[in-house]
Structures are given as structure tokens and as C-alpha cells.
mmCIF file of C-alpha atoms in Angstrom:
data_model
loop_
_atom_site.group_PDB
_atom_site.id
_atom_site.type_symbol
_atom_site.label_atom_id
_atom_site.label_comp_id
_atom_site.label_asym_id
_atom_site.label_seq_id
_atom_site.Cartn_x
_atom_site.Cartn_y
_atom_site.Cartn_z
ATOM 1 C CA LYS A 3 -15.949 10.189 -6.090
ATOM 2 C CA ASN A 4 -12.433 8.852 -6.527
ATOM 3 C CA GLN A 5 -12.654 5.085 -6.408
ATOM 4 C CA VAL A 6 -10.775 2.022 -7.587
ATOM 5 C CA GLU A 7 -12.675 -1.218 -7.934
ATOM 6 C CA GLN A 8 -11.116 -4.589 -8.549
ATOM 7 C CA SER A 9 -12.522 -7.883 -9.683
ATOM 8 C CA PRO A 10 -12.721 -10.657 -8.920
ATOM 9 C CA GLN A 11 -12.476 -10.305 -5.162
ATOM 10 C CA SER A 12 -10.765 -13.681 -4.976
ATOM 11 C CA LEU A 13 -9.578 -16.261 -7.429
ATOM 12 C CA ILE A 14 -8.275 -19.822 -7.300
ATOM 13 C CA ILE A 15 -6.333 -21.224 -10.249
ATOM 14 C CA LEU A 16 -4.204 -24.270 -10.879
ATOM 15 C CA GLU A 17 -0.457 -23.950 -11.046
ATOM 16 C CA GLY A 18 0.712 -23.274 -14.587
ATOM 17 C CA LYS A 19 -2.522 -21.637 -15.695
ATOM 18 C CA ASN A 20 -2.946 -18.006 -16.725
ATOM 19 C CA CYS A 21 -5.266 -15.475 -15.143
ATOM 20 C CA THR A 22 -6.362 -11.877 -15.589
ATOM 21 C CA LEU A 23 -7.286 -9.443 -12.854
ATOM 22 C CA GLN A 24 -9.393 -6.371 -13.539
ATOM 23 C CA CYS A 25 -9.295 -2.824 -12.231
ATOM 24 C CA ASN A 26 -11.778 -0.028 -12.954
ATOM 25 C CA TYR A 27 -11.216 3.465 -11.651
ATOM 26 C CA THR A 28 -12.973 6.796 -11.452
ATOM 27 C CA VAL A 29 -9.982 8.767 -10.201
ATOM 28 C CA SER A 30 -9.454 12.264 -11.502
ATOM 29 C CA PRO A 31 -7.170 13.914 -12.358
ATOM 30 C CA PHE A 32 -5.239 10.803 -13.314
ATOM 31 C CA SER A 33 -1.488 10.631 -12.936
ATOM 32 C CA ASN A 34 -0.499 6.980 -13.097
ATOM 33 C CA LEU A 35 -1.660 3.476 -12.238
ATOM 34 C CA ARG A 36 0.318 0.862 -10.393
ATOM 35 C CA TRP A 37 -0.161 -2.789 -9.672
ATOM 36 C CA TYR A 38 1.229 -4.094 -6.414
ATOM 37 C CA LYS A 39 1.670 -7.610 -5.083
ATOM 38 C CA GLN A 40 1.175 -8.036 -1.367
ATOM 39 C CA ASP A 41 2.135 -11.296 0.263
ATOM 40 C CA THR A 42 0.323 -12.149 3.483
ATOM 41 C CA GLY A 43 1.831 -10.228 6.376
ATOM 42 C CA ARG A 44 4.074 -8.146 4.135
ATOM 43 C CA GLY A 45 4.034 -4.699 2.611
ATOM 44 C CA PRO A 46 3.048 -4.130 -1.032
ATOM 45 C CA VAL A 47 5.701 -4.530 -3.703
ATOM 46 C CA SER A 48 5.400 -2.674 -6.995
ATOM 47 C CA LEU A 49 4.945 -4.775 -10.143
ATOM 48 C CA THR A 50 4.211 -2.202 -12.841
ATOM 49 C CA ILE A 51 3.517 1.478 -13.265
ATOM 50 C CA MET A 52 1.799 3.077 -16.247
ATOM 51 C CA THR A 53 1.155 6.672 -17.148
ATOM 52 C CA PHE A 54 -1.676 8.023 -19.282
ATOM 53 C CA SER A 55 0.154 7.445 -22.546
ATOM 54 C CA GLU A 56 1.193 3.861 -21.854
ATOM 55 C CA ASN A 57 -1.193 1.036 -22.613
ATOM 56 C CA THR A 58 0.907 -1.987 -21.689
ATOM 57 C CA LYS A 59 3.791 -2.772 -19.383
ATOM 58 C CA SER A 60 5.434 -6.091 -18.645
ATOM 59 C CA ASN A 61 7.467 -7.350 -15.712
ATOM 60 C CA GLY A 62 8.438 -10.972 -16.260
ATOM 61 C CA ARG A 63 5.287 -13.086 -16.186
ATOM 62 C CA TYR A 64 3.183 -10.064 -15.258
ATOM 63 C CA THR A 65 1.671 -7.896 -18.000
ATOM 64 C CA ALA A 66 -0.453 -4.879 -17.199
ATOM 65 C CA THR A 67 -2.666 -3.023 -19.634
ATOM 66 C CA LEU A 68 -4.273 0.380 -19.365
ATOM 67 C CA ASP A 69 -7.173 1.882 -21.304
ATOM 68 C CA ALA A 70 -7.298 5.494 -20.184
ATOM 69 C CA ASP A 71 -10.428 6.157 -22.227
ATOM 70 C CA THR A 72 -12.526 3.543 -20.471
ATOM 71 C CA LYS A 73 -10.544 3.885 -17.230
ATOM 72 C CA GLN A 74 -9.799 0.206 -17.043
ATOM 73 C CA SER A 75 -6.660 -1.755 -16.335
ATOM 74 C CA SER A 76 -5.858 -5.428 -16.208
ATOM 75 C CA LEU A 77 -3.032 -7.531 -14.841
ATOM 76 C CA HIS A 78 -2.333 -10.757 -16.676
ATOM 77 C CA ILE A 79 -0.278 -13.466 -15.025
ATOM 78 C CA THR A 80 1.076 -16.191 -17.245
ATOM 79 C CA ALA A 81 2.195 -19.678 -16.255
ATOM 80 C CA SER A 82 1.234 -19.103 -12.629
ATOM 81 C CA GLN A 83 3.426 -20.383 -9.834
ATOM 82 C CA LEU A 84 2.615 -21.215 -6.234
ATOM 83 C CA SER A 85 4.551 -18.139 -5.171
ATOM 84 C CA ASP A 86 2.092 -15.969 -7.081
ATOM 85 C CA SER A 87 -0.438 -16.596 -4.305
ATOM 86 C CA ALA A 88 -0.953 -13.139 -2.835
ATOM 87 C CA SER A 89 -3.197 -10.102 -2.951
ATOM 88 C CA TYR A 90 -2.868 -7.903 -6.005
ATOM 89 C CA ILE A 91 -3.708 -4.274 -5.479
ATOM 90 C CA CYS A 92 -4.462 -1.691 -8.160
ATOM 91 C CA VAL A 93 -3.452 1.803 -7.074
ATOM 92 C CA VAL A 94 -4.205 4.995 -8.974
ATOM 93 C CA SER A 95 -2.297 8.176 -8.290
ATOM 94 C CA ARG A 96 -4.145 11.468 -8.408
ATOM 95 C CA ASP A 97 -2.322 14.408 -9.895
ATOM 96 C CA THR A 98 -3.429 17.216 -7.601
ATOM 97 C CA GLY A 99 -0.042 18.822 -7.120
ATOM 98 C CA PHE A 100 0.340 16.601 -4.084
ATOM 99 C CA GLN A 101 0.243 13.025 -5.276
ATOM 100 C CA LYS A 102 -2.353 11.010 -3.437
ATOM 101 C CA LEU A 103 -2.865 7.303 -3.915
ATOM 102 C CA VAL A 104 -6.277 5.694 -4.235
ATOM 103 C CA PHE A 105 -6.157 1.999 -3.395
ATOM 104 C CA GLY A 106 -8.320 -0.750 -4.769
ATOM 105 C CA THR A 107 -9.623 -3.418 -2.428
ATOM 106 C CA GLY A 108 -7.406 -6.021 -4.035
ATOM 107 C CA THR A 109 -7.827 -9.444 -5.570
ATOM 108 C CA ARG A 110 -6.754 -12.403 -3.476
ATOM 109 C CA LEU A 111 -5.159 -14.996 -5.730
ATOM 110 C CA LEU A 112 -4.534 -18.553 -4.658
ATOM 111 C CA VAL A 113 -2.487 -20.759 -6.946
ATOM 112 C CA SER A 114 -3.203 -24.381 -6.183
ATOM 113 C CA PRO A 115 -0.819 -27.269 -6.953
ATOM 114 C CA GLY B 17 16.178 -0.202 -5.400
ATOM 115 C CA ALA B 18 14.719 1.917 -2.643
ATOM 116 C CA VAL B 19 14.287 0.019 0.612
ATOM 117 C CA VAL B 20 12.040 0.894 3.504
ATOM 118 C CA SER B 21 12.296 -0.982 6.768
ATOM 119 C CA GLN B 22 9.989 -1.160 9.762
ATOM 120 C CA HIS B 23 10.672 -2.177 13.311
ATOM 121 C CA PRO B 24 9.364 -4.153 15.005
ATOM 122 C CA SER B 25 7.712 -6.552 12.588
ATOM 123 C CA TRP B 26 5.517 -7.985 15.341
ATOM 124 C CA VAL B 27 4.399 -6.533 18.643
ATOM 125 C CA ILE B 28 2.049 -7.899 21.280
ATOM 126 C CA CYS B 29 1.135 -5.624 24.148
ATOM 127 C CA LYS B 30 -1.337 -5.257 26.969
ATOM 128 C CA SER B 31 -4.264 -2.892 26.693
ATOM 129 C CA GLY B 32 -3.356 0.586 27.885
ATOM 130 C CA THR B 33 0.295 0.519 26.935
ATOM 131 C CA SER B 34 1.926 2.612 24.233
ATOM 132 C CA VAL B 35 3.680 1.127 21.249
ATOM 133 C CA LYS B 36 6.229 2.807 18.992
ATOM 134 C CA ILE B 37 6.795 1.686 15.425
ATOM 135 C CA GLU B 38 9.784 2.897 13.415
ATOM 136 C CA CYS B 39 9.940 3.401 9.686
ATOM 137 C CA ARG B 40 13.272 3.977 7.983
ATOM 138 C CA SER B 41 14.286 4.693 4.415
ATOM 139 C CA LEU B 42 17.565 2.841 4.089
ATOM 140 C CA ASP B 43 19.114 4.132 0.881
ATOM 141 C CA PHE B 44 17.302 7.336 0.056
ATOM 142 C CA GLN B 45 16.049 10.470 1.728
ATOM 143 C CA ALA B 46 12.317 10.471 2.268
ATOM 144 C CA THR B 47 10.855 13.947 2.188
ATOM 145 C CA THR B 48 7.430 12.523 2.873
ATOM 146 C CA MET B 49 6.366 9.448 4.776
ATOM 147 C CA PHE B 50 2.940 7.895 4.979
ATOM 148 C CA TRP B 51 1.344 5.654 7.569
ATOM 149 C CA TYR B 52 -1.326 3.163 6.621
ATOM 150 C CA ARG B 53 -3.451 0.719 8.540
ATOM 151 C CA GLN B 54 -4.773 -2.489 7.066
ATOM 152 C CA PHE B 55 -7.428 -4.725 8.571
ATOM 153 C CA PRO B 56 -7.788 -8.367 7.495
ATOM 154 C CA LYS B 57 -8.975 -8.792 3.921
ATOM 155 C CA GLN B 58 -9.168 -5.033 3.428
ATOM 156 C CA SER B 59 -7.006 -2.637 1.497
ATOM 157 C CA LEU B 60 -4.613 -0.116 2.945
ATOM 158 C CA MET B 61 -6.169 2.909 4.595
ATOM 159 C CA LEU B 62 -4.109 6.076 4.809
ATOM 160 C CA MET B 63 -3.853 7.342 8.367
ATOM 161 C CA ALA B 64 -1.525 10.298 8.020
ATOM 162 C CA THR B 65 1.087 12.004 5.910
ATOM 163 C CA SER B 66 4.195 13.513 7.402
ATOM 164 C CA ASN B 67 6.812 15.788 5.936
ATOM 165 C CA GLU B 68 10.216 15.981 7.525
ATOM 166 C CA GLY B 69 10.350 18.628 10.201
ATOM 167 C CA SER B 70 6.671 19.507 10.201
ATOM 168 C CA LYS B 71 3.489 18.258 11.820
ATOM 169 C CA ALA B 72 1.709 15.307 10.297
ATOM 170 C CA THR B 73 -1.528 15.689 8.375
ATOM 171 C CA TYR B 74 -4.117 13.204 9.555
ATOM 172 C CA GLU B 75 -6.931 11.711 7.521
ATOM 173 C CA GLN B 76 -10.476 12.262 8.608
ATOM 174 C CA GLY B 77 -11.446 10.017 11.494
ATOM 175 C CA VAL B 78 -7.883 9.342 12.656
ATOM 176 C CA GLU B 79 -7.195 10.608 16.168
ATOM 177 C CA LYS B 80 -3.972 12.583 16.148
ATOM 178 C CA ASP B 81 -3.613 12.379 19.925
ATOM 179 C CA LYS B 82 -3.832 8.611 19.806
ATOM 180 C CA PHE B 83 -1.552 8.058 16.821
ATOM 181 C CA LEU B 84 1.471 10.276 17.365
ATOM 182 C CA ILE B 85 3.703 10.690 14.343
ATOM 183 C CA ASN B 86 7.191 12.086 14.387
ATOM 184 C CA HIS B 87 9.268 12.669 11.274
ATOM 185 C CA ALA B 88 12.409 14.153 12.743
ATOM 186 C CA SER B 89 14.815 13.240 9.959
ATOM 187 C CA LEU B 90 14.773 12.468 6.262
ATOM 188 C CA THR B 91 15.231 8.767 6.942
ATOM 189 C CA LEU B 92 13.121 8.100 10.016
ATOM 190 C CA SER B 93 9.487 8.422 10.973
ATOM 191 C CA THR B 94 7.841 6.951 14.038
ATOM 192 C CA LEU B 95 4.244 6.094 14.821
ATOM 193 C CA THR B 96 3.299 5.792 18.473
ATOM 194 C CA VAL B 97 0.000 4.178 19.323
ATOM 195 C CA THR B 98 -0.817 5.630 22.711
ATOM 196 C CA SER B 99 -2.905 3.744 25.268
ATOM 197 C CA ALA B 100 -3.496 0.940 22.803
ATOM 198 C CA HIS B 101 -6.737 -1.022 22.946
ATOM 199 C CA PRO B 102 -7.741 -4.287 21.265
ATOM 200 C CA GLU B 103 -9.514 -2.403 18.469
ATOM 201 C CA ASP B 104 -6.135 -0.906 17.525
ATOM 202 C CA SER B 105 -4.908 -4.375 16.611
ATOM 203 C CA SER B 106 -4.051 -4.153 12.953
ATOM 204 C CA PHE B 107 -1.301 -4.265 10.356
ATOM 205 C CA TYR B 108 0.504 -0.929 10.161
ATOM 206 C CA ILE B 109 2.449 -0.134 7.011
ATOM 207 C CA CYS B 110 4.589 2.873 6.302
ATOM 208 C CA SER B 111 5.734 4.156 2.950
ATOM 209 C CA ALA B 112 8.292 6.714 1.969
ATOM 210 C CA ARG B 113 8.535 9.024 -0.987
ATOM 211 C CA GLY B 114 11.794 10.478 -2.199
ATOM 212 C CA THR B 115 12.679 12.818 -4.976
ATOM 213 C CA SER B 116 13.575 10.242 -7.620
ATOM 214 C CA GLY B 117 11.468 7.795 -9.596
ATOM 215 C CA PRO B 118 8.120 8.358 -11.306
ATOM 216 C CA VAL B 119 5.964 11.065 -9.788
ATOM 217 C CA GLY B 120 4.229 9.917 -6.664
ATOM 218 C CA THR B 121 6.287 6.779 -6.230
ATOM 219 C CA GLN B 122 5.998 5.445 -2.728
ATOM 220 C CA TYR B 123 8.115 2.618 -1.401
ATOM 221 C CA PHE B 124 6.375 0.488 1.189
ATOM 222 C CA GLY B 125 7.801 -1.036 4.301
ATOM 223 C CA PRO B 126 7.173 -4.677 5.222
ATOM 224 C CA GLY B 127 4.576 -3.751 7.834
ATOM 225 C CA THR B 128 4.202 -4.147 11.580
ATOM 226 C CA ARG B 129 1.550 -6.395 13.009
ATOM 227 C CA LEU B 130 0.163 -5.097 16.300
ATOM 228 C CA LEU B 131 -1.864 -7.281 18.628
ATOM 229 C CA VAL B 132 -3.323 -5.636 21.706
ATOM 230 C CA LEU B 133 -4.542 -8.043 24.359
#
């Protein structure tokens, strides 16, 4: 079954601290993996995208890693800011000729002052 | 970058009325548009996929007669929730896919929050 699981479900950290979010997937055939940030009441915004051959991708304070062998990805946020408070969604794209996205349930991050 | 807009951003309606939500790709042509529904603290759930000029493909369990989708042009898709009921209250998000960018790239709209009283 094609699934994307994320952990933790929710996380509270102090402003300025780092954190790492995890994503495990069983999606096949794999095309690419994206991390999205979704602010409350808003649509998802893409942070990073990685294909099978890429094992790390950075976007400012966000760094994503991908281990295609173990089917795991992580999103590391450094020097967190209050504006980082949001849901972070891991999305894996299936390569079936018609790209279909499989969404994780998300990690709700709260950055506390 | 590619921008997708939705209108309205908020809608409150009485039970039994129909509500139309618009999704527009502002700076690119969207050959395919997707409609998602998201309940509180849950992830996005795909409702249907529409290709310009053809009938939408609905996911299992989604009533096509209740959620009417029209994709009449390469920049506009509409979702009409017919005879809305309180259980239809949700956050509806559209996304659009063009021909550029990494394979499968979808650009998401800001969402429309529907509250049915």
C-alpha cells in the first residue's frame, strides 16, 4: 500500500532552536519527494523537492535529506523562528505515467518565544 | 513563480444552498487541476482530477453529482458544492499542474474555507 508516514505528529520548540522532522514512505514506483509548509488556513507551499538520485537539498534554513534505500526523508530546520510555526507535509510523487501525489499526515510545529 | 488563486477565500452559507469555488492559474496554463479537501488536523485528501475540456475523474467515495467540477479553460477550474450540508464544511484547496517544472509539480492555491450552517 502506498503510504507516507510522518513523525512526530506535533512538536513544540523554543525560538532559535533546531528541529528535525521525519518522513517514511512505502510509495512505489517513486518519482520524487517534496516537503511543503502549510500555514493555518492557507494552501501548501513547496520547500524542497528531491528525486531518487538526490540525497540532500537546502532552501535557506530548511535542509531536506533523502535515503532512497531505506525510503526515509527528513526536514531539518535551523535557528527556528516564530514564523516557522506551521504544518509540514511530506509528499511523495508516484511515477505511474500519470503523476499522483501521496500525502503524509503532516507534523504540526509550534515555535514558542 | 507559478501562482494559483482561489475565490472566495471564505464562504458561509445556509444548508441546502450551492456554493461555487473558483481556481485560477495566474501566470501559466494548467493542463490539469486537482481539488482537495482538508479537515482539521488532517492532511489533504484528493477529491478529483480534471483535465481541460474533459470530464473530471473523481476519487472513490466522492459524489460527482454533489461536487461538480468544470475545467473549461487552461486557467480556470470551478468546484460547485451542490445542496451543501454542514458535513461539507471543510477547507477546499485546488492545485494546478502545467507543463514546466519538475515532473508532477503541482502549485497549490491558498484554499477556500466553507462553513455550512
